[in-house]
mmCIF file of C-alpha atoms in Angstrom:
data_model
loop_
_atom_site.group_PDB
_atom_site.id
_atom_site.type_symbol
_atom_site.label_atom_id
_atom_site.label_comp_id
_atom_site.label_asym_id
_atom_site.label_seq_id
_atom_site.Cartn_x
_atom_site.Cartn_y
_atom_site.Cartn_z
ATOM 1 C CA MET A 194 114.396 -88.352 -20.706
ATOM 2 C CA LYS A 195 117.939 -87.749 -21.975
ATOM 3 C CA ARG A 196 118.561 -85.392 -19.070
ATOM 4 C CA MET A 197 117.492 -88.031 -16.533
ATOM 5 C CA ALA A 198 119.740 -90.592 -18.159
ATOM 6 C CA PHE A 199 122.642 -88.140 -18.081
ATOM 7 C CA ILE A 200 122.068 -87.383 -14.387
ATOM 8 C CA PHE A 201 121.818 -91.091 -13.584
ATOM 9 C CA ARG A 202 125.084 -91.821 -15.398
ATOM 10 C CA ALA A 203 126.807 -88.901 -13.644
ATOM 11 C CA LYS A 204 125.727 -90.100 -10.192
ATOM 12 C CA ALA A 205 126.669 -93.708 -11.014
ATOM 13 C CA ASN A 206 130.101 -92.555 -12.198
ATOM 14 C CA LYS A 207 130.605 -90.559 -8.987
ATOM 15 C CA ALA A 208 129.588 -93.546 -6.865
ATOM 16 C CA LEU A 209 131.939 -95.839 -8.787
ATOM 17 C CA ASP A 210 134.822 -93.371 -8.380
ATOM 18 C CA LYS A 211 134.173 -93.302 -4.647
ATOM 19 C CA ILE A 212 134.226 -97.077 -4.195
ATOM 20 C CA GLU A 213 136.937 -97.759 -6.784
ATOM 21 C CA ASP A 214 140.415 -98.617 -5.551
ATOM 22 C CA PRO A 215 142.985 -97.796 -8.292
ATOM 23 C CA ALA A 216 145.451 -100.299 -6.847
ATOM 24 C CA GLU A 217 142.922 -103.109 -7.077
ATOM 25 C CA THR A 218 142.046 -102.065 -10.646
ATOM 26 C CA LEU A 219 145.705 -102.232 -11.684
ATOM 27 C CA ASP A 220 146.129 -105.628 -10.019
ATOM 28 C CA TYR A 221 143.063 -106.933 -11.848
ATOM 29 C CA SER A 222 144.364 -105.598 -15.176
ATOM 30 C CA TYR A 223 147.724 -107.261 -14.557
ATOM 31 C CA GLN A 224 145.979 -110.542 -13.759
ATOM 32 C CA LYS A 225 144.035 -110.362 -17.047
ATOM 33 C CA GLN A 226 147.245 -109.718 -18.986
ATOM 34 C CA LEU A 227 148.820 -112.757 -17.371
ATOM 35 C CA GLU A 228 145.839 -114.832 -18.424
ATOM 36 C CA LEU A 229 146.154 -113.588 -22.035
ATOM 37 C CA LEU A 230 149.860 -114.357 -22.019
ATOM 38 C CA GLN A 231 149.129 -117.830 -20.720
ATOM 39 C CA LYS A 232 146.692 -118.362 -23.609
ATOM 40 C CA VAL A 233 149.328 -117.317 -26.143
ATOM 41 C CA ARG A 234 151.821 -119.704 -24.551
ATOM 42 C CA ARG A 235 149.296 -122.516 -24.759
ATOM 43 C CA GLY A 236 148.796 -121.664 -28.460
ATOM 44 C CA VAL A 237 152.550 -121.887 -29.026
ATOM 45 C CA ALA A 238 152.607 -125.249 -27.274
ATOM 46 C CA ASP A 239 149.692 -126.509 -29.414
ATOM 47 C CA VAL A 240 151.416 -125.446 -32.644
ATOM 48 C CA ALA A 241 154.660 -127.071 -31.516
ATOM 49 C CA THR A 242 152.764 -130.258 -30.735
ATOM 50 C CA SER A 243 151.245 -130.289 -34.222
ATOM 51 C CA ARG A 244 154.672 -129.666 -35.714
ATOM 52 C CA LYS A 245 156.155 -132.575 -33.832
ATOM 53 C CA ARG A 246 153.249 -134.809 -34.970
ATOM 54 C CA LEU A 247 153.861 -133.871 -38.615
ATOM 55 C CA GLU A 248 157.579 -134.464 -38.244
ATOM 56 C CA LEU A 249 156.878 -137.902 -36.772
ATOM 57 C CA GLN A 250 154.407 -138.692 -39.566
ATOM 58 C CA ILE A 251 156.894 -137.600 -42.224
ATOM 59 C CA SER A 252 159.558 -139.747 -40.605
ATOM 60 C CA GLN A 253 157.272 -142.790 -40.672
ATOM 61 C CA LEU A 254 156.377 -142.207 -44.322
ATOM 62 C CA THR A 255 160.033 -141.812 -45.187
ATOM 63 C CA GLN A 256 160.740 -145.168 -43.607
ATOM 64 C CA GLN A 257 157.869 -146.720 -45.600
ATOM 65 C CA ILE A 258 159.257 -145.238 -48.809
ATOM 66 C CA ALA A 259 162.640 -146.737 -48.081
ATOM 67 C CA LYS A 260 161.010 -150.087 -47.400
ATOM 68 C CA LEU A 261 158.947 -150.004 -50.645
ATOM 69 C CA GLU A 262 162.046 -149.152 -52.629
ATOM 70 C CA GLN A 263 163.834 -152.119 -51.111
ATOM 71 C CA GLN A 264 160.840 -154.368 -51.880
ATOM 72 C CA ALA A 265 160.767 -153.120 -55.445
ATOM 73 C CA ARG A 266 164.441 -153.959 -55.904
ATOM 74 C CA GLN A 267 163.954 -157.377 -54.324
ATOM 75 C CA ALA A 268 160.897 -158.159 -56.525
ATOM 76 C CA LEU A 269 162.748 -157.025 -59.638
ATOM 77 C CA SER A 270 165.692 -159.240 -58.747
ATOM 78 C CA LEU A 271 163.312 -162.186 -58.418
ATOM 79 C CA GLY A 272 161.724 -161.450 -61.779
ATOM 80 C CA ARG A 273 158.503 -160.114 -60.378
ATOM 81 C CA GLU A 274 158.234 -156.898 -62.269
ATOM 82 C CA ASP A 275 154.573 -156.527 -61.350
ATOM 83 C CA LEU A 276 155.390 -156.465 -57.658
ATOM 84 C CA ALA A 277 158.191 -154.025 -58.246
ATOM 85 C CA ARG A 278 155.845 -151.744 -60.168
ATOM 86 C CA GLU A 279 153.273 -151.915 -57.333
ATOM 87 C CA ALA A 280 155.888 -151.046 -54.748
ATOM 88 C CA LEU A 281 157.116 -148.127 -56.777
ATOM 89 C CA THR A 282 153.541 -146.928 -57.277
ATOM 90 C CA ARG A 283 152.935 -146.935 -53.512
ATOM 91 C CA ARG A 284 156.227 -145.177 -52.985
ATOM 92 C CA SER A 285 155.164 -142.468 -55.377
ATOM 93 C CA GLY A 286 151.931 -141.953 -53.425
ATOM 94 C CA LEU A 287 153.831 -141.729 -50.147
ATOM 95 C CA GLU A 288 156.234 -139.221 -51.624
ATOM 96 C CA ALA A 289 153.339 -137.019 -52.667
ATOM 97 C CA GLN A 290 151.910 -137.303 -49.158
ATOM 98 C CA ILE A 291 155.275 -136.405 -47.631
ATOM 99 C CA GLN A 292 155.535 -133.382 -49.866
ATOM 100 C CA ASP A 293 152.132 -132.214 -48.739
ATOM 101 C CA LEU A 294 153.041 -132.792 -45.083
ATOM 102 C CA GLN A 295 156.275 -130.871 -45.500
ATOM 103 C CA GLY A 296 154.260 -127.917 -46.801
ATOM 104 C CA GLN A 297 152.063 -128.110 -43.679
ATOM 105 C CA LEU A 298 155.162 -128.462 -41.524
ATOM 106 C CA ALA A 299 156.685 -125.307 -42.987
ATOM 107 C CA ASN A 300 153.471 -123.399 -42.294
ATOM 108 C CA LEU A 301 153.394 -124.695 -38.721
ATOM 109 C CA GLN A 302 157.021 -123.735 -38.154
ATOM 110 C CA ALA A 303 156.352 -120.217 -39.427
ATOM 111 C CA GLU A 304 153.257 -119.969 -37.235
ATOM 112 C CA GLU A 305 155.140 -121.293 -34.240
ATOM 113 C CA GLN A 306 157.933 -118.761 -34.739
ATOM 114 C CA LYS A 307 155.413 -115.955 -35.075
ATOM 115 C CA LEU A 308 153.566 -116.991 -31.914
ATOM 116 C CA THR A 309 156.863 -117.367 -30.028
ATOM 117 C CA LEU A 310 157.866 -113.816 -30.934
ATOM 118 C CA ALA A 311 154.398 -112.567 -29.994
ATOM 119 C CA ALA A 312 154.631 -114.344 -26.628
ATOM 120 C CA GLN A 313 158.045 -112.802 -25.994
ATOM 121 C CA ARG A 314 156.733 -109.319 -26.819
ATOM 122 C CA LEU A 315 153.717 -109.829 -24.586
ATOM 123 C CA GLN A 316 155.964 -111.074 -21.795
ATOM 124 C CA ALA A 317 158.098 -107.933 -22.066
ATOM 125 C CA LYS A 318 154.994 -105.711 -22.049
ATOM 126 C CA VAL A 319 153.513 -107.535 -19.078
ATOM 127 C CA ASP A 320 156.798 -107.179 -17.167
ATOM 128 C CA ALA A 321 156.910 -103.467 -17.992
ATOM 129 C CA PHE A 322 153.278 -103.081 -16.936
ATOM 130 C CA ARG A 323 153.991 -104.884 -13.666
ATOM 131 C CA THR A 324 156.941 -102.553 -12.909
ATOM 132 C CA ARG A 325 154.910 -99.456 -13.723
ATOM 133 C CA LYS A 326 151.958 -100.812 -11.760
ATOM 134 C CA GLU A 327 154.065 -101.276 -8.630
ATOM 135 C CA THR A 328 155.598 -97.812 -9.076
ATOM 136 C CA ILE A 329 152.184 -96.188 -9.483
ATOM 137 C CA LYS A 330 150.830 -98.064 -6.477
ATOM 138 C CA ALA A 331 153.779 -96.912 -4.335
ATOM 139 C CA GLN A 332 153.347 -93.303 -5.502
ATOM 140 C CA TYR A 333 149.602 -93.484 -4.907
ATOM 141 C CA THR A 334 150.114 -94.889 -1.394
ATOM 142 C CA ALA A 335 152.687 -92.192 -0.564
ATOM 143 C CA ALA A 336 150.466 -89.415 -1.934
ATOM 144 C CA GLU A 337 147.441 -90.769 -0.060
ATOM 145 C CA ALA A 338 149.405 -90.960 3.207
ATOM 146 C CA GLN A 339 150.787 -87.446 2.715
ATOM 147 C CA THR A 340 147.317 -86.090 2.003
ATOM 148 C CA ARG A 341 145.854 -87.703 5.110
ATOM 149 C CA ILE A 342 148.731 -86.431 7.271
ATOM 150 C CA ASN A 343 148.332 -82.893 5.903
ATOM 151 C CA GLU A 344 144.582 -83.024 6.483
ATOM 152 C CA ALA A 345 145.143 -84.312 10.016
ATOM 153 C CA ILE A 346 147.666 -81.548 10.763
ATOM 154 C CA SER A 347 145.430 -78.849 9.313
ATOM 155 C CA GLY A 348 142.401 -80.265 11.141
ATOM 156 C CA ILE A 349 140.204 -80.549 8.036
ATOM 157 C CA SER A 350 140.210 -84.328 7.957
ATOM 158 C CA GLU A 351 136.922 -85.966 8.869
ATOM 159 C CA GLU A 352 138.664 -88.736 10.772
ATOM 160 C CA MET A 353 141.116 -86.472 12.608
ATOM 161 C CA GLY A 354 138.749 -83.516 13.080
ATOM 162 C CA ASP A 355 138.105 -84.379 16.748
ATOM 163 C CA VAL A 356 141.833 -84.582 17.398
ATOM 164 C CA GLY A 357 142.357 -81.130 15.888
ATOM 165 C CA LEU A 358 139.605 -79.654 18.052
ATOM 166 C CA ALA A 359 141.060 -81.329 21.162
ATOM 167 C CA ILE A 360 144.492 -79.842 20.405
ATOM 168 C CA GLN A 361 142.929 -76.394 19.958
ATOM 169 C CA ARG A 362 141.038 -76.678 23.277
ATOM 170 C CA MET A 363 144.236 -77.784 25.037
ATOM 171 C CA GLU A 364 146.166 -74.828 23.627
ATOM 172 C CA ASP A 365 143.436 -72.386 24.735
ATOM 173 C CA ARG A 366 143.364 -73.849 28.242
ATOM 174 C CA THR A 367 147.169 -73.752 28.519
ATOM 175 C CA ALA A 368 147.256 -70.091 27.436
ATOM 176 C CA GLN A 369 144.564 -69.238 29.976
ATOM 177 C CA MET A 370 146.441 -70.981 32.809
ATOM 178 C CA GLN A 371 149.703 -69.254 31.859
ATOM 179 C CA ALA A 372 147.978 -65.855 31.870
ATOM 180 C CA ARG A 373 146.435 -66.564 35.280
ATOM 181 C CA ALA A 374 149.772 -67.668 36.758
ATOM 182 C CA SER A 375 151.463 -64.505 35.433
ATOM 183 C CA ALA A 376 148.703 -62.316 36.903
ATOM 184 C CA VAL A 377 149.012 -63.964 40.345
ATOM 185 C CA ASP A 378 152.785 -63.445 40.268
ATOM 186 C CA GLU A 379 152.316 -59.734 39.571
ATOM 187 C CA LEU A 380 149.789 -59.366 42.397
ATOM 188 C CA LEU A 381 152.111 -61.129 44.859
ATOM 189 C CA ALA A 382 155.031 -58.935 43.809
ATOM 190 C CA SER A 383 153.002 -55.738 44.228
ATOM 191 C CA GLY A 384 151.698 -56.808 47.637
ATOM 192 C CA ALA A 385 148.064 -56.934 46.576
ATOM 193 C CA LEU A 386 148.021 -60.601 47.595
ATOM 194 C CA ASP A 387 149.668 -62.152 50.658
ATOM 195 C CA ASP A 388 152.150 -64.960 50.395
ATOM 196 C CA PHE A 389 151.368 -67.316 53.277
ATOM 197 C CA THR A 390 154.568 -69.268 52.768
ATOM 198 C CA GLY A 391 156.659 -66.203 53.627
ATOM 199 C CA GLN A 392 158.950 -66.775 50.703
ATOM 200 C CA GLN A 393 157.553 -64.081 48.509
ATOM 201 C CA LYS A 394 158.881 -60.511 49.110
ATOM 202 C CA ASP A 395 157.419 -57.279 47.875
ATOM 203 C CA ASP A 396 159.417 -54.997 45.609
ATOM 204 C CA ILE A 397 160.409 -52.498 48.381
ATOM 205 C CA THR A 398 161.879 -55.201 50.624
ATOM 206 C CA ALA A 399 163.735 -56.700 47.739
ATOM 207 C CA GLU A 400 165.194 -53.280 46.787
ATOM 208 C CA LEU A 401 166.333 -52.570 50.390
ATOM 209 C CA GLU A 402 168.015 -55.967 50.652
ATOM 210 C CA ARG A 403 169.744 -55.411 47.367
ATOM 211 C CA MET A 404 171.074 -52.000 48.502
ATOM 212 C CA SER A 405 172.274 -53.451 51.827
ATOM 213 C CA SER A 406 174.084 -56.268 50.092
ATOM 214 C CA GLN A 407 175.746 -53.813 47.708
ATOM 215 C CA SER A 408 176.938 -51.563 50.580
ATOM 216 C CA GLN A 409 178.343 -54.559 52.438
ATOM 217 C CA VAL A 410 180.288 -55.537 49.373
ATOM 218 C CA GLU A 411 181.730 -52.024 49.029
ATOM 219 C CA LEU A 412 182.796 -52.005 52.688
ATOM 220 C CA GLU A 413 184.519 -55.342 52.417
ATOM 221 C CA LEU A 414 186.255 -54.184 49.269
ATOM 222 C CA GLU A 415 187.620 -51.057 51.010
ATOM 223 C CA ARG A 416 188.855 -53.114 53.963
ATOM 224 C CA MET A 417 190.710 -55.448 51.667
ATOM 225 C CA LYS A 418 192.314 -52.466 49.894
ATOM 226 C CA HIS A 419 193.396 -51.067 53.262
ATOM 227 C CA GLU A 420 194.984 -54.373 54.278
ATOM 228 C CA LEU A 421 196.895 -54.406 51.045
ATOM 229 C CA GLY A 422 197.940 -50.788 51.393
ATOM 230 C CA MET A 423 195.895 -49.677 48.445
ATOM 231 C CA GLY A 424 193.084 -47.811 50.148
ATOM 232 C CA ALA A 425 192.398 -44.974 52.638
ATOM 233 C CA PRO A 426 193.436 -45.096 56.382
ATOM 234 C CA ALA A 427 191.441 -47.273 58.747
ATOM 235 C CA GLY A 428 189.780 -44.245 60.432
ATOM 236 C CA GLN A 429 188.427 -43.109 57.114
ATOM 237 C CA LEU A 430 186.878 -46.435 56.197
ATOM 238 C CA PRO A 431 183.179 -46.207 55.463
ATOM 239 C CA GLN A 432 180.806 -47.697 57.987
ATOM 240 C CA ALA A 433 178.527 -50.472 56.942
ATOM 241 C CA PRO A 434 174.906 -49.341 56.895
ATOM 242 C CA SER A 435 172.714 -51.077 59.394
ATOM 243 C CA THR A 436 169.447 -52.625 58.340
ATOM 244 C CA GLN A 437 168.153 -52.613 61.982
ATOM 245 C CA GLN A 438 165.734 -49.985 63.228
ATOM 246 C CA PRO A 439 166.930 -47.352 65.781
ATOM 247 C CA GLY A 440 164.672 -48.713 68.562
ATOM 248 C CA GLN A 441 165.989 -52.201 67.989
ATOM 249 C CA GLN A 442 169.608 -51.021 68.257
ATOM 250 C CA ALA A 443 168.908 -49.264 71.620
ATOM 251 C CA TYR A 444 167.210 -52.331 73.039
ATOM 252 C CA GLN A 445 170.195 -54.529 72.083
ATOM 253 C CA ALA A 446 172.605 -52.062 73.732
ATOM 254 C CA GLN A 447 170.684 -52.311 77.036
ATOM 255 C CA GLN A 448 170.621 -56.108 76.951
ATOM 256 C CA LEU A 449 174.342 -56.559 76.279
ATOM 257 C CA PRO A 450 176.710 -56.794 79.411
ATOM 258 C CA PRO A 451 179.379 -54.064 79.885
ATOM 259 C CA THR A 452 182.644 -54.790 78.219
ATOM 260 C CA PRO A 453 185.411 -55.607 80.829
ATOM 261 C CA PRO A 454 188.474 -53.325 80.731
ATOM 262 C CA VAL A 455 191.511 -54.707 79.085
ATOM 263 C CA ALA A 456 194.363 -55.436 81.519
ATOM 264 C CA ARG A 457 197.594 -53.557 80.775
ATOM 265 C CA GLU A 458 201.050 -54.921 81.346
ATOM 266 C CA GLY A 459 202.354 -54.243 84.889
ATOM 267 C CA GLN A 460 198.932 -53.352 86.416
ATOM 268 C CA PRO A 461 196.767 -55.730 88.509
ATOM 269 C CA HIS A 462 193.538 -56.901 87.106
ATOM 270 C CA GLN A 463 190.519 -55.121 88.634
ATOM 271 C CA HIS A 464 187.202 -56.900 88.857
ATOM 272 C CA PRO A 465 184.050 -54.886 88.271
ATOM 273 C CA GLN A 466 182.782 -55.662 91.847
ATOM 274 C CA ASN A 467 186.019 -54.465 93.478
ATOM 275 C CA HIS A 468 185.859 -51.312 91.471
ATOM 276 C CA GLN A 469 182.347 -50.640 92.742
ATOM 277 C CA GLY A 470 183.461 -51.270 96.360
ATOM 278 C CA GLU A 471 186.268 -48.781 96.118
ATOM 279 C CA GLY A 472 183.931 -46.171 94.753
ATOM 280 C CA ALA A 473 181.516 -46.790 97.647
#
């Protein structure tokens, strides 16, 4: 039976911890402290009211004592000693009453001072509790937010678990697409795949073009040195390598017209047709 009760209390405590909001608990505690402080302040006000009532009562009795003393003097001056004695007797009773009221007034003043100090101490404690409460709430909110962000980033949060899985799937798909694009580039470069756009060149063509461009640069450099008198004679200049095939060069030579002879100074110009006629 004790074991069942212990298990029940443990499960109830766990359920309460799960549904409890520490910020709300602190706010409720602060509200209760304010209510207690308000009760103490009302007690101070009640004691002060009683003190003022006693002070007013003592003032009224003091006025009555002064009046009875005046009546006693007046009665004695008129030869009415009995009236004077009666007035003095009443005055004596009022003085005893005032003395008793002054004792009560002193007690009320001491109680009022004590309650005022207690209210001031409670006010200071409530203010300190409010400051600490707000600080703890801010720290709790920051820690809770940091924990949720860390759980979301690590992907272990229940709320953000789907987001973490989606990010992982996106990363896997991106890596797969990058690997496929790199593989296609290698196949195009090796010539295993054809580039239908004609922009892609295999490695042999690229190497031949690079060598041709380098030879052309060397030739131009030698010509510039010759013009500046820094290089070898013109007859010794290297010839630029041709990238055309031998059959293509022969075909171009047949298609080109013969070059006309250059006319020298003092000799008539001879047309190709006239030259043929003379030969015939």
